[in-house]
PDB file of C-alpha atoms in Angstrom:
ATOM      1  CA  ILE A   1     -16.556 -22.859  35.118  1.00 83.00           C
ATOM      2  CA  LYS A   2     -12.857 -22.449  34.324  1.00 83.00           C
ATOM      3  CA  LYS A   3     -11.943 -23.790  37.769  1.00 84.00           C
ATOM      4  CA  MET A   4     -14.218 -26.831  37.362  1.00 85.00           C
ATOM      5  CA  TYR A   5     -13.528 -27.730  33.725  1.00 87.00           C
ATOM      6  CA  GLY A   6     -10.566 -25.684  32.564  1.00 87.00           C
ATOM      7  CA  LYS A   7      -7.845 -28.237  33.301  1.00 88.00           C
ATOM      8  CA  GLY A   8      -9.777 -31.075  31.633  1.00 90.00           C
ATOM      9  CA  VAL A   9     -10.434 -28.984  28.527  1.00 92.00           C
ATOM     10  CA  LEU A  10      -6.763 -27.939  28.430  1.00 90.00           C
ATOM     11  CA  VAL A  11      -5.491 -31.537  28.702  1.00 91.00           C
ATOM     12  CA  GLU A  12      -7.881 -32.738  25.998  1.00 93.00           C
ATOM     13  CA  GLU A  13      -6.995 -29.912  23.643  1.00 92.00           C
ATOM     14  CA  VAL A  14      -3.231 -30.285  24.204  1.00 92.00           C
ATOM     15  CA  TYR A  15      -3.235 -33.986  23.398  1.00 91.00           C
ATOM     16  CA  ARG A  16      -5.524 -33.469  20.386  1.00 94.00           C
ATOM     17  CA  THR A  17      -3.213 -30.750  19.085  1.00 94.00           C
ATOM     18  CA  VAL A  18      -0.138 -32.915  19.640  1.00 94.00           C
ATOM     19  CA  SER A  19      -1.696 -35.914  17.893  1.00 94.00           C
ATOM     20  CA  ASP A  20      -2.794 -33.795  14.914  1.00 95.00           C
ATOM     21  CA  ALA A  21       0.673 -32.285  14.668  1.00 96.00           C
ATOM     22  CA  VAL A  22       2.410 -35.672  14.721  1.00 96.00           C
ATOM     23  CA  TYR A  23       0.251 -37.084  11.913  1.00 95.00           C
ATOM     24  CA  GLN A  24       0.520 -33.845   9.923  1.00 96.00           C
ATOM     25  CA  TYR A  25       4.323 -34.069  10.214  1.00 96.00           C
ATOM     26  CA  ILE A  26       4.249 -37.678   8.953  1.00 96.00           C
ATOM     27  CA  SER A  27       2.016 -36.667   6.040  1.00 96.00           C
ATOM     28  CA  ASP A  28       3.969 -33.518   5.105  1.00 97.00           C
ATOM     29  CA  ASN A  29       7.275 -35.383   5.092  1.00 96.00           C
ATOM     30  CA  LYS A  30       5.860 -38.489   3.406  1.00 95.00           C
ATOM     31  CA  ILE A  31       7.253 -40.749   6.109  1.00 95.00           C
ATOM     32  CA  ASP A  32       6.380 -44.432   5.682  1.00 94.00           C
ATOM     33  CA  ILE A  33       5.817 -45.860   9.151  1.00 95.00           C
ATOM     34  CA  LEU A  34       4.904 -49.210  10.685  1.00 94.00           C
ATOM     35  CA  GLY A  35       2.113 -49.335  13.248  1.00 93.00           C
ATOM     36  CA  GLU A  36       1.304 -45.983  14.827  1.00 94.00           C
ATOM     37  CA  PRO A  37       3.286 -43.268  16.648  1.00 95.00           C
ATOM     38  CA  LEU A  38       3.813 -43.979  20.343  1.00 94.00           C
ATOM     39  CA  PRO A  39       4.728 -41.524  23.097  1.00 92.00           C
ATOM     40  CA  SER A  40       8.396 -41.902  23.966  1.00 91.00           C
ATOM     41  CA  MET A  41       9.189 -43.547  27.260  1.00 87.00           C
ATOM     42  CA  PRO A  42       9.727 -41.831  29.591  1.00 86.00           C
ATOM     43  CA  GLN A  43       7.994 -38.553  28.762  1.00 82.00           C
ATOM     44  CA  PRO A  44       9.178 -35.237  30.195  1.00 80.00           C
ATOM     45  CA  ALA A  45       7.221 -34.306  33.318  1.00 84.00           C
ATOM     46  CA  VAL A  46       4.146 -32.164  32.591  1.00 86.00           C
ATOM     47  CA  ASP A  47       2.283 -29.962  35.088  1.00 89.00           C
ATOM     48  CA  PHE A  48      -0.944 -28.685  33.578  1.00 87.00           C
ATOM     49  CA  ASP A  49      -1.597 -26.511  36.627  1.00 86.00           C
ATOM     50  CA  THR A  50       1.493 -24.345  36.236  1.00 88.00           C
ATOM     51  CA  GLN A  51       2.961 -24.795  32.743  1.00 87.00           C
ATOM     52  CA  THR A  52       1.913 -22.661  29.823  1.00 85.00           C
ATOM     53  CA  SER A  53       4.012 -24.452  27.216  1.00 88.00           C
ATOM     54  CA  PHE A  54       4.513 -28.192  26.815  1.00 88.00           C
ATOM     55  CA  GLU A  55       6.963 -30.504  25.159  1.00 89.00           C
ATOM     56  CA  PHE A  56       6.187 -34.064  24.066  1.00 91.00           C
ATOM     57  CA  SER A  57       8.253 -36.725  22.370  1.00 91.00           C
ATOM     58  CA  TYR A  58       7.020 -39.481  20.064  1.00 93.00           C
ATOM     59  CA  ASP A  59       8.647 -42.602  18.630  1.00 94.00           C
ATOM     60  CA  LEU A  60       8.070 -43.704  15.044  1.00 95.00           C
ATOM     61  CA  ALA A  61       8.876 -47.053  13.505  1.00 95.00           C
ATOM     62  CA  LEU A  62      10.213 -46.322  10.039  1.00 94.00           C
ATOM     63  CA  ALA A  63       9.371 -48.856   7.350  1.00 92.00           C
ATOM     64  CA  PRO A  64      12.606 -50.425   6.136  1.00 89.00           C
ATOM     65  CA  GLN A  65      13.873 -49.758   2.652  1.00 85.00           C
ATOM     66  CA  VAL A  66      13.618 -52.882   0.506  1.00 85.00           C
ATOM     67  CA  ASP A  67      16.233 -53.209  -2.201  1.00 84.00           C
ATOM     68  CA  LEU A  68      15.243 -56.152  -4.354  1.00 84.00           C
ATOM     69  CA  LYS A  69      17.468 -56.906  -7.299  1.00 85.00           C
ATOM     70  CA  LEU A  70      15.591 -58.974  -9.845  1.00 87.00           C
ATOM     71  CA  THR A  71      17.616 -61.052 -12.276  1.00 89.00           C
ATOM     72  CA  LYS A  72      16.804 -63.702 -14.851  1.00 90.00           C
ATOM     73  CA  THR A  73      18.357 -66.307 -12.572  1.00 91.00           C
ATOM     74  CA  ILE A  74      15.401 -66.039 -10.184  1.00 91.00           C
ATOM     75  CA  LYS A  75      12.931 -68.654 -11.404  1.00 93.00           C
ATOM     76  CA  VAL A  76       9.675 -69.888  -9.897  1.00 95.00           C
ATOM     77  CA  PRO A  77       7.865 -72.887 -11.423  1.00 95.00           C
ATOM     78  CA  SER A  78       4.219 -72.605 -12.435  1.00 95.00           C
ATOM     79  CA  TYR A  79       2.349 -75.897 -12.149  1.00 94.00           C
ATOM     80  CA  VAL A  80      -0.406 -77.250 -14.375  1.00 92.00           C
ATOM     81  CA  ILE A  81      -2.440 -79.838 -12.481  1.00 91.00           C
ATOM     82  CA  GLN A  82      -3.553 -82.714 -14.667  1.00 91.00           C
ATOM     83  CA  VAL A  83      -7.169 -83.922 -14.474  1.00 92.00           C
ATOM     84  CA  ASP A  84      -7.302 -87.694 -14.086  1.00 91.00           C
ATOM     85  CA  GLN A  85     -10.198 -89.991 -14.969  1.00 92.00           C
ATOM     86  CA  LYS A  86     -11.008 -90.619 -11.318  1.00 93.00           C
ATOM     87  CA  GLU A  87     -11.769 -86.926 -10.784  1.00 93.00           C
ATOM     88  CA  LYS A  88     -13.903 -86.776 -13.923  1.00 92.00           C
ATOM     89  CA  ASP A  89     -15.856 -89.886 -12.906  1.00 93.00           C
ATOM     90  CA  ALA A  90     -16.480 -88.463  -9.438  1.00 94.00           C
ATOM     91  CA  ARG A  91     -17.804 -85.189 -10.916  1.00 93.00           C
ATOM     92  CA  ILE A  92     -20.076 -87.086 -13.312  1.00 93.00           C
ATOM     93  CA  GLU A  93     -21.440 -89.173 -10.418  1.00 93.00           C
ATOM     94  CA  ARG A  94     -22.265 -85.993  -8.496  1.00 93.00           C
ATOM     95  CA  TYR A  95     -24.124 -84.599 -11.504  1.00 93.00           C
ATOM     96  CA  LEU A  96     -26.030 -87.865 -11.943  1.00 93.00           C
ATOM     97  CA  SER A  97     -27.073 -87.759  -8.295  1.00 90.00           C
ATOM     98  CA  TYR A  98     -27.909 -84.054  -8.258  1.00 90.00           C
ATOM     99  CA  TYR A  99     -30.064 -84.248 -11.377  1.00 89.00           C
ATOM    100  CA  GLY A 100     -31.866 -87.460 -10.436  1.00 88.00           C
ATOM    101  CA  ASP A 101     -35.615 -87.834  -9.885  1.00 88.00           C
ATOM    102  CA  MET A 102     -38.016 -89.431  -7.443  1.00 91.00           C
ATOM    103  CA  VAL A 103     -39.867 -92.283  -9.210  1.00 94.00           C
ATOM    104  CA  ASP A 104     -42.497 -94.819  -8.200  1.00 95.00           C
ATOM    105  CA  ALA A 105     -41.311 -98.042  -6.604  1.00 95.00           C
ATOM    106  CA  ALA A 106     -43.091-101.310  -5.900  1.00 95.00           C
ATOM    107  CA  THR A 107     -41.180-102.087  -2.698  1.00 95.00           C
ATOM    108  CA  ALA A 108     -39.890 -99.698  -0.055  1.00 96.00           C
ATOM    109  CA  GLY A 109     -36.119 -99.395   0.275  1.00 95.00           C
ATOM    110  CA  PRO A 110     -34.158 -98.049   3.267  1.00 94.00           C
ATOM    111  CA  GLU A 111     -33.828 -94.543   1.776  1.00 93.00           C
ATOM    112  CA  ASP A 112     -37.220 -94.186   0.105  1.00 95.00           C
ATOM    113  CA  MET A 113     -40.002 -91.672   0.680  1.00 96.00           C
ATOM    114  CA  LEU A 114     -43.402 -93.010   1.736  1.00 96.00           C
ATOM    115  CA  LYS A 115     -46.889 -91.622   1.895  1.00 97.00           C
ATOM    116  CA  VAL A 116     -49.061 -93.333   4.474  1.00 96.00           C
ATOM    117  CA  ASN A 117     -52.533 -93.049   5.941  1.00 96.00           C
ATOM    118  CA  LEU A 118     -52.276 -93.026   9.734  1.00 96.00           C
ATOM    119  CA  THR A 119     -55.320 -94.439  11.462  1.00 96.00           C
ATOM    120  CA  GLN A 120     -56.514 -95.232  14.969  1.00 93.00           C
ATOM    121  CA  GLU A 121     -59.612 -97.125  16.021  1.00 86.00           C
ATOM    122  CA  ASN A 122     -62.016 -94.503  17.353  1.00 83.00           C
ATOM    123  CA  GLY A 123     -59.177 -92.001  17.252  1.00 85.00           C
ATOM    124  CA  MET A 124     -57.162 -89.690  15.024  1.00 91.00           C
ATOM    125  CA  ASN A 125     -56.728 -90.246  11.262  1.00 93.00           C
ATOM    126  CA  VAL A 126     -54.150 -88.533   9.029  1.00 95.00           C
ATOM    127  CA  GLU A 127     -54.147 -89.003   5.251  1.00 95.00           C
ATOM    128  CA  ASN A 128     -51.049 -88.762   3.047  1.00 95.00           C
ATOM    129  CA  ALA A 129     -48.583 -88.354   5.899  1.00 96.00           C
ATOM    130  CA  VAL A 130     -45.019 -88.282   4.586  1.00 96.00           C
ATOM    131  CA  ILE A 131     -42.272 -90.492   6.053  1.00 96.00           C
ATOM    132  CA  SER A 132     -38.676 -90.263   4.810  1.00 94.00           C
ATOM    133  CA  LEU A 133     -37.020 -93.559   5.650  1.00 95.00           C
ATOM    134  CA  LYS A 134     -33.608 -92.048   4.896  1.00 92.00           C
ATOM    135  CA  VAL A 135     -33.631 -89.964   8.088  1.00 90.00           C
ATOM    136  CA  LEU A 136     -34.883 -92.689  10.425  1.00 92.00           C
ATOM    137  CA  ASP A 137     -32.695 -94.907  12.578  1.00 89.00           C
ATOM    138  CA  GLU A 138     -32.275 -98.450  11.280  1.00 90.00           C
ATOM    139  CA  THR A 139     -34.459 -99.919  14.049  1.00 89.00           C
ATOM    140  CA  LYS A 140     -37.273 -97.445  13.353  1.00 90.00           C
ATOM    141  CA  LYS A 141     -37.386 -97.936   9.583  1.00 91.00           C
ATOM    142  CA  LYS A 142     -37.247-101.735   9.791  1.00 86.00           C
ATOM    143  CA  GLY A 143     -41.040-102.220   9.731  1.00 89.00           C
ATOM    144  CA  PHE A 144     -41.365-100.203   6.521  1.00 95.00           C
ATOM    145  CA  VAL A 145     -38.405-101.516   4.506  1.00 95.00           C
ATOM    146  CA  GLY A 146     -39.661-104.172   2.084  1.00 95.00           C
ATOM    147  CA  GLY A 147     -43.234-102.918   2.396  1.00 95.00           C
ATOM    148  CA  LYS A 148     -45.585-102.668  -0.589  1.00 96.00           C
ATOM    149  CA  LEU A 149     -48.586-100.546  -1.450  1.00 96.00           C
ATOM    150  CA  GLY A 150     -51.432-101.384   0.905  1.00 96.00           C
ATOM    151  CA  ASP A 151     -49.216-102.891   3.609  1.00 95.00           C
ATOM    152  CA  MET A 152     -50.191-101.919   7.158  1.00 96.00           C
ATOM    153  CA  VAL A 153     -47.399-101.178   9.630  1.00 95.00           C
ATOM    154  CA  PRO A 154     -47.872-100.431  13.351  1.00 95.00           C
ATOM    155  CA  ILE A 155     -46.042 -97.258  14.387  1.00 95.00           C
ATOM    156  CA  ASN A 156     -45.531 -95.399  17.646  1.00 94.00           C
ATOM    157  CA  VAL A 157     -45.035 -91.823  16.469  1.00 94.00           C
ATOM    158  CA  ASN A 158     -43.472 -90.699  19.765  1.00 94.00           C
ATOM    159  CA  GLU A 159     -40.748 -93.332  19.498  1.00 93.00           C
ATOM    160  CA  THR A 160     -40.216 -93.003  15.743  1.00 93.00           C
ATOM    161  CA  PHE A 161     -40.197 -89.187  15.675  1.00 94.00           C
ATOM    162  CA  THR A 162     -38.649 -87.975  18.918  1.00 91.00           C
ATOM    163  CA  HIS A 163     -38.423 -84.351  17.744  1.00 92.00           C
ATOM    164  CA  GLU A 164     -41.680 -82.519  18.377  1.00 93.00           C
ATOM    165  CA  GLY A 165     -41.444 -80.508  15.159  1.00 93.00           C
ATOM    166  CA  ASP A 166     -41.066 -83.666  13.035  1.00 93.00           C
ATOM    167  CA  ARG A 167     -43.957 -85.348  14.848  1.00 93.00           C
ATOM    168  CA  ALA A 168     -46.244 -82.329  14.436  1.00 94.00           C
ATOM    169  CA  ALA A 169     -45.405 -82.157  10.717  1.00 94.00           C
ATOM    170  CA  LEU A 170     -46.198 -85.862  10.300  1.00 95.00           C
ATOM    171  CA  LEU A 171     -49.556 -85.515  12.021  1.00 95.00           C
ATOM    172  CA  LYS A 172     -50.269 -82.140  10.339  1.00 94.00           C
ATOM    173  CA  ILE A 173     -50.944 -80.334  13.614  1.00 93.00           C
ATOM    174  CA  GLN A 174     -49.284 -77.686  15.763  1.00 93.00           C
ATOM    175  CA  LYS A 175     -46.694 -78.694  18.367  1.00 91.00           C
ATOM    176  CA  GLU A 176     -48.985 -77.395  21.088  1.00 91.00           C
ATOM    177  CA  GLU A 177     -51.589 -79.993  20.075  1.00 91.00           C
ATOM    178  CA  LEU A 178     -49.302 -83.000  20.555  1.00 92.00           C
ATOM    179  CA  ALA A 179     -49.947 -83.378  24.268  1.00 89.00           C
ATOM    180  CA  GLY A 180     -52.436 -86.109  25.050  1.00 84.00           C
ATOM    181  CA  ILE A 181     -52.450 -87.651  21.562  1.00 90.00           C
ATOM    182  CA  ASN A 182     -52.346 -91.439  21.508  1.00 93.00           C
ATOM    183  CA  PRO A 183     -49.038 -92.217  19.752  1.00 94.00           C
ATOM    184  CA  GLU A 184     -50.040 -95.659  18.504  1.00 94.00           C
ATOM    185  CA  PHE A 185     -51.128 -95.684  14.819  1.00 95.00           C
ATOM    186  CA  ILE A 186     -51.496 -98.071  11.909  1.00 96.00           C
ATOM    187  CA  ALA A 187     -49.649 -96.765   8.854  1.00 96.00           C
ATOM    188  CA  THR A 188     -51.082 -97.943   5.539  1.00 96.00           C
ATOM    189  CA  ILE A 189     -48.612 -97.403   2.679  1.00 96.00           C
ATOM    190  CA  THR A 190     -50.276 -95.490  -0.177  1.00 96.00           C
ATOM    191  CA  ASP A 191     -47.259 -94.366  -2.203  1.00 97.00           C
ATOM    192  CA  ILE A 192     -43.568 -95.306  -2.474  1.00 97.00           C
ATOM    193  CA  LYS A 193     -41.037 -93.034  -4.103  1.00 96.00           C
ATOM    194  CA  THR A 194     -37.385 -93.962  -4.631  1.00 96.00           C
ATOM    195  CA  PHE A 195     -34.547 -91.777  -5.859  1.00 93.00           C
ATOM    196  CA  GLN A 196     -33.260 -92.661  -9.298  1.00 91.00           C
ATOM    197  CA  THR A 197     -30.002 -91.106 -10.450  1.00 91.00           C
ATOM    198  CA  GLY A 198     -29.921 -89.374 -13.800  1.00 89.00           C
ATOM    199  CA  GLU A 199     -28.953 -91.159 -16.995  1.00 90.00           C
ATOM    200  CA  LEU A 200     -26.452 -89.940 -19.550  1.00 92.00           C
ATOM    201  CA  GLY A 201     -28.256 -88.701 -22.620  1.00 93.00           C
ATOM    202  CA  GLN A 202     -29.399 -85.570 -24.398  1.00 94.00           C
ATOM    203  CA  ALA A 203     -32.127 -84.743 -21.880  1.00 91.00           C
ATOM    204  CA  PHE A 204     -29.576 -85.000 -19.071  1.00 92.00           C
ATOM    205  CA  TYR A 205     -27.016 -82.805 -20.897  1.00 94.00           C
ATOM    206  CA  ASP A 206     -29.671 -80.198 -21.699  1.00 93.00           C
ATOM    207  CA  LYS A 207     -30.784 -80.122 -18.064  1.00 90.00           C
ATOM    208  CA  ILE A 208     -27.255 -79.240 -16.904  1.00 92.00           C
ATOM    209  CA  TYR A 209     -25.940 -76.925 -19.629  1.00 93.00           C
ATOM    210  CA  GLY A 210     -28.985 -75.865 -21.591  1.00 93.00           C
ATOM    211  CA  PRO A 211     -30.390 -77.122 -24.906  1.00 94.00           C
ATOM    212  CA  GLY A 212     -27.821 -78.138 -27.521  1.00 93.00           C
ATOM    213  CA  VAL A 213     -24.699 -77.028 -25.651  1.00 94.00           C
ATOM    214  CA  VAL A 214     -23.493 -80.620 -25.142  1.00 94.00           C
ATOM    215  CA  ASN A 215     -24.584 -83.310 -27.588  1.00 95.00           C
ATOM    216  CA  SER A 216     -22.587 -86.436 -26.786  1.00 94.00           C
ATOM    217  CA  LYS A 217     -20.839 -88.302 -23.993  1.00 93.00           C
ATOM    218  CA  GLU A 218     -17.479 -87.179 -25.378  1.00 94.00           C
ATOM    219  CA  GLU A 219     -18.540 -83.520 -25.312  1.00 95.00           C
ATOM    220  CA  PHE A 220     -19.923 -83.985 -21.802  1.00 94.00           C
ATOM    221  CA  GLU A 221     -16.631 -85.407 -20.500  1.00 93.00           C
ATOM    222  CA  ALA A 222     -14.706 -82.609 -22.223  1.00 94.00           C
ATOM    223  CA  LYS A 223     -16.952 -80.081 -20.503  1.00 94.00           C
ATOM    224  CA  ILE A 224     -16.382 -81.779 -17.153  1.00 95.00           C
ATOM    225  CA  GLU A 225     -12.621 -81.749 -17.703  1.00 94.00           C
ATOM    226  CA  ALA A 226     -12.703 -78.034 -18.553  1.00 93.00           C
ATOM    227  CA  GLU A 227     -14.671 -77.270 -15.377  1.00 93.00           C
ATOM    228  CA  ILE A 228     -12.212 -79.145 -13.177  1.00 94.00           C
ATOM    229  CA  SER A 229      -9.208 -77.641 -14.987  1.00 93.00           C
ATOM    230  CA  GLY A 230     -10.596 -74.154 -14.380  1.00 92.00           C
ATOM    231  CA  GLN A 231     -10.894 -74.807 -10.662  1.00 91.00           C
ATOM    232  CA  LEU A 232      -7.454 -76.404 -10.473  1.00 93.00           C
ATOM    233  CA  SER A 233      -5.906 -73.467 -12.323  1.00 94.00           C
ATOM    234  CA  GLU A 234      -7.036 -71.234  -9.454  1.00 92.00           C
ATOM    235  CA  GLU A 235      -5.134 -73.530  -7.078  1.00 93.00           C
ATOM    236  CA  SER A 236      -2.094 -73.336  -9.359  1.00 95.00           C
ATOM    237  CA  GLU A 237      -2.274 -69.533  -9.467  1.00 96.00           C
ATOM    238  CA  PHE A 238      -2.502 -69.356  -5.689  1.00 96.00           C
ATOM    239  CA  LYS A 239       0.503 -71.642  -5.249  1.00 96.00           C
ATOM    240  CA  LEU A 240       2.460 -69.603  -7.793  1.00 97.00           C
ATOM    241  CA  MET A 241       1.688 -66.400  -5.894  1.00 97.00           C
ATOM    242  CA  VAL A 242       2.808 -67.969  -2.595  1.00 97.00           C
ATOM    243  CA  ASP A 243       5.985 -69.370  -4.166  1.00 97.00           C
ATOM    244  CA  ILE A 244       6.853 -66.016  -5.769  1.00 95.00           C
ATOM    245  CA  ARG A 245       6.336 -64.234  -2.466  1.00 93.00           C
ATOM    246  CA  ASP A 246       8.494 -66.726  -0.557  1.00 93.00           C
ATOM    247  CA  THR A 247      11.199 -66.597  -3.221  1.00 93.00           C
ATOM    248  CA  LEU A 248      11.351 -62.800  -3.198  1.00 90.00           C
ATOM    249  CA  LEU A 249      11.357 -62.662   0.599  1.00 87.00           C
ATOM    250  CA  SER A 250      14.303 -65.036   0.647  1.00 88.00           C
ATOM    251  CA  LYS A 251      16.257 -62.549  -1.521  1.00 87.00           C
ATOM    252  CA  VAL A 252      15.943 -59.600   0.836  1.00 86.00           C
ATOM    253  CA  ASN A 253      16.982 -58.960   4.406  1.00 83.00           C
ATOM    254  CA  VAL A 254      14.363 -56.763   6.047  1.00 83.00           C
ATOM    255  CA  ASP A 255      15.312 -55.327   9.429  1.00 85.00           C
ATOM    256  CA  LEU A 256      12.281 -54.472  11.513  1.00 89.00           C
ATOM    257  CA  PRO A 257      12.254 -52.311  14.662  1.00 92.00           C
ATOM    258  CA  GLU A 258      11.194 -55.279  16.776  1.00 93.00           C
ATOM    259  CA  ALA A 259      11.242 -53.620  20.211  1.00 93.00           C
ATOM    260  CA  PHE A 260       8.978 -50.813  19.002  1.00 94.00           C
ATOM    261  CA  LEU A 261       6.590 -53.163  17.204  1.00 95.00           C
ATOM    262  CA  LYS A 262       6.226 -55.362  20.285  1.00 95.00           C
ATOM    263  CA  ARG A 263       5.431 -52.282  22.370  1.00 93.00           C
ATOM    264  CA  TRP A 264       2.960 -51.072  19.748  1.00 94.00           C
ATOM    265  CA  LEU A 265       1.198 -54.489  19.616  1.00 94.00           C
ATOM    266  CA  PHE A 266       0.836 -54.429  23.387  1.00 94.00           C
ATOM    267  CA  THR A 267      -0.566 -50.889  23.362  1.00 92.00           C
ATOM    268  CA  ALA A 268      -2.816 -51.272  20.288  1.00 92.00           C
ATOM    269  CA  ASN A 269      -4.455 -54.438  21.682  1.00 91.00           C
ATOM    270  CA  ASP A 270      -5.276 -52.651  24.937  1.00 88.00           C
ATOM    271  CA  GLY A 271      -4.052 -55.406  27.251  1.00 82.00           C
ATOM    272  CA  LYS A 272      -5.675 -58.328  25.404  1.00 92.00           C
ATOM    273  CA  PHE A 273      -2.263 -59.985  25.167  1.00 93.00           C
ATOM    274  CA  THR A 274       0.545 -60.062  27.692  1.00 93.00           C
ATOM    275  CA  GLN A 275       4.044 -58.982  26.736  1.00 92.00           C
ATOM    276  CA  GLU A 276       5.106 -62.619  27.097  1.00 94.00           C
ATOM    277  CA  GLN A 277       2.442 -63.742  24.575  1.00 95.00           C
ATOM    278  CA  ILE A 278       3.534 -61.076  22.112  1.00 95.00           C
ATOM    279  CA  ASP A 279       7.195 -62.066  22.464  1.00 94.00           C
ATOM    280  CA  ALA A 280       6.289 -65.707  21.821  1.00 95.00           C
ATOM    281  CA  GLU A 281       4.059 -65.014  18.800  1.00 93.00           C
ATOM    282  CA  PHE A 282       6.037 -62.158  17.264  1.00 92.00           C
ATOM    283  CA  PRO A 283       8.143 -64.317  14.867  1.00 87.00           C
TER     284      PRO A 283
END
């Protein structure tokens, strides 16, 4: 057993012991390093068949000491981004759209929702099939736009709904049942719904913020401005942080052990990058 496995066990245990010792040394001496320890190049020759003691050498990249002298002359501006009326109007429009409702319409528009009865002579009939004109191509919605309740529109469901899932949903069947179905139908419009944006008023304010929180257009606009200001302040804080960092970095000269770090990047990435790529990207 020793002859078969002894050398492998010895090599594994030696390198484990060495690695543990290196990291214990770093910890005991509170050494601040960059990257990880790397075996020195070249290493002393090792013969595990004959040697009973071993010597290894490791390189460490010491983190540089940073001596930053802060004075009152170092100033970084903090910006307050103003909220203009255009931004407020755009936010209000989004709220009006988001909190709108589907209402009855007399005539079908290009983005309306229709309910239709699909019928075939001596064939398949589907009641209350739903067609969203908004998602159809202009040529396919043309027959429905301008239609009124009771209007009858010829439709080829295969041409209008090329996706099998959409066609199966329209006909209220499984996709597996589509094969062999006659695609020619007459669609009789039974219901027309159009999207109506919300209207400014107490019901609208209550829907967004809860009952009684906002009670006038002026309060609503003030609330909108506060929302936008809060989001913009996060942008301002981020820019301030970046500017402070860049300003402080410009005040110090940090010398890095570049040759070691390039070697460590090559080793740590296990050949994913060539030395040439690392040299090019290192800055």
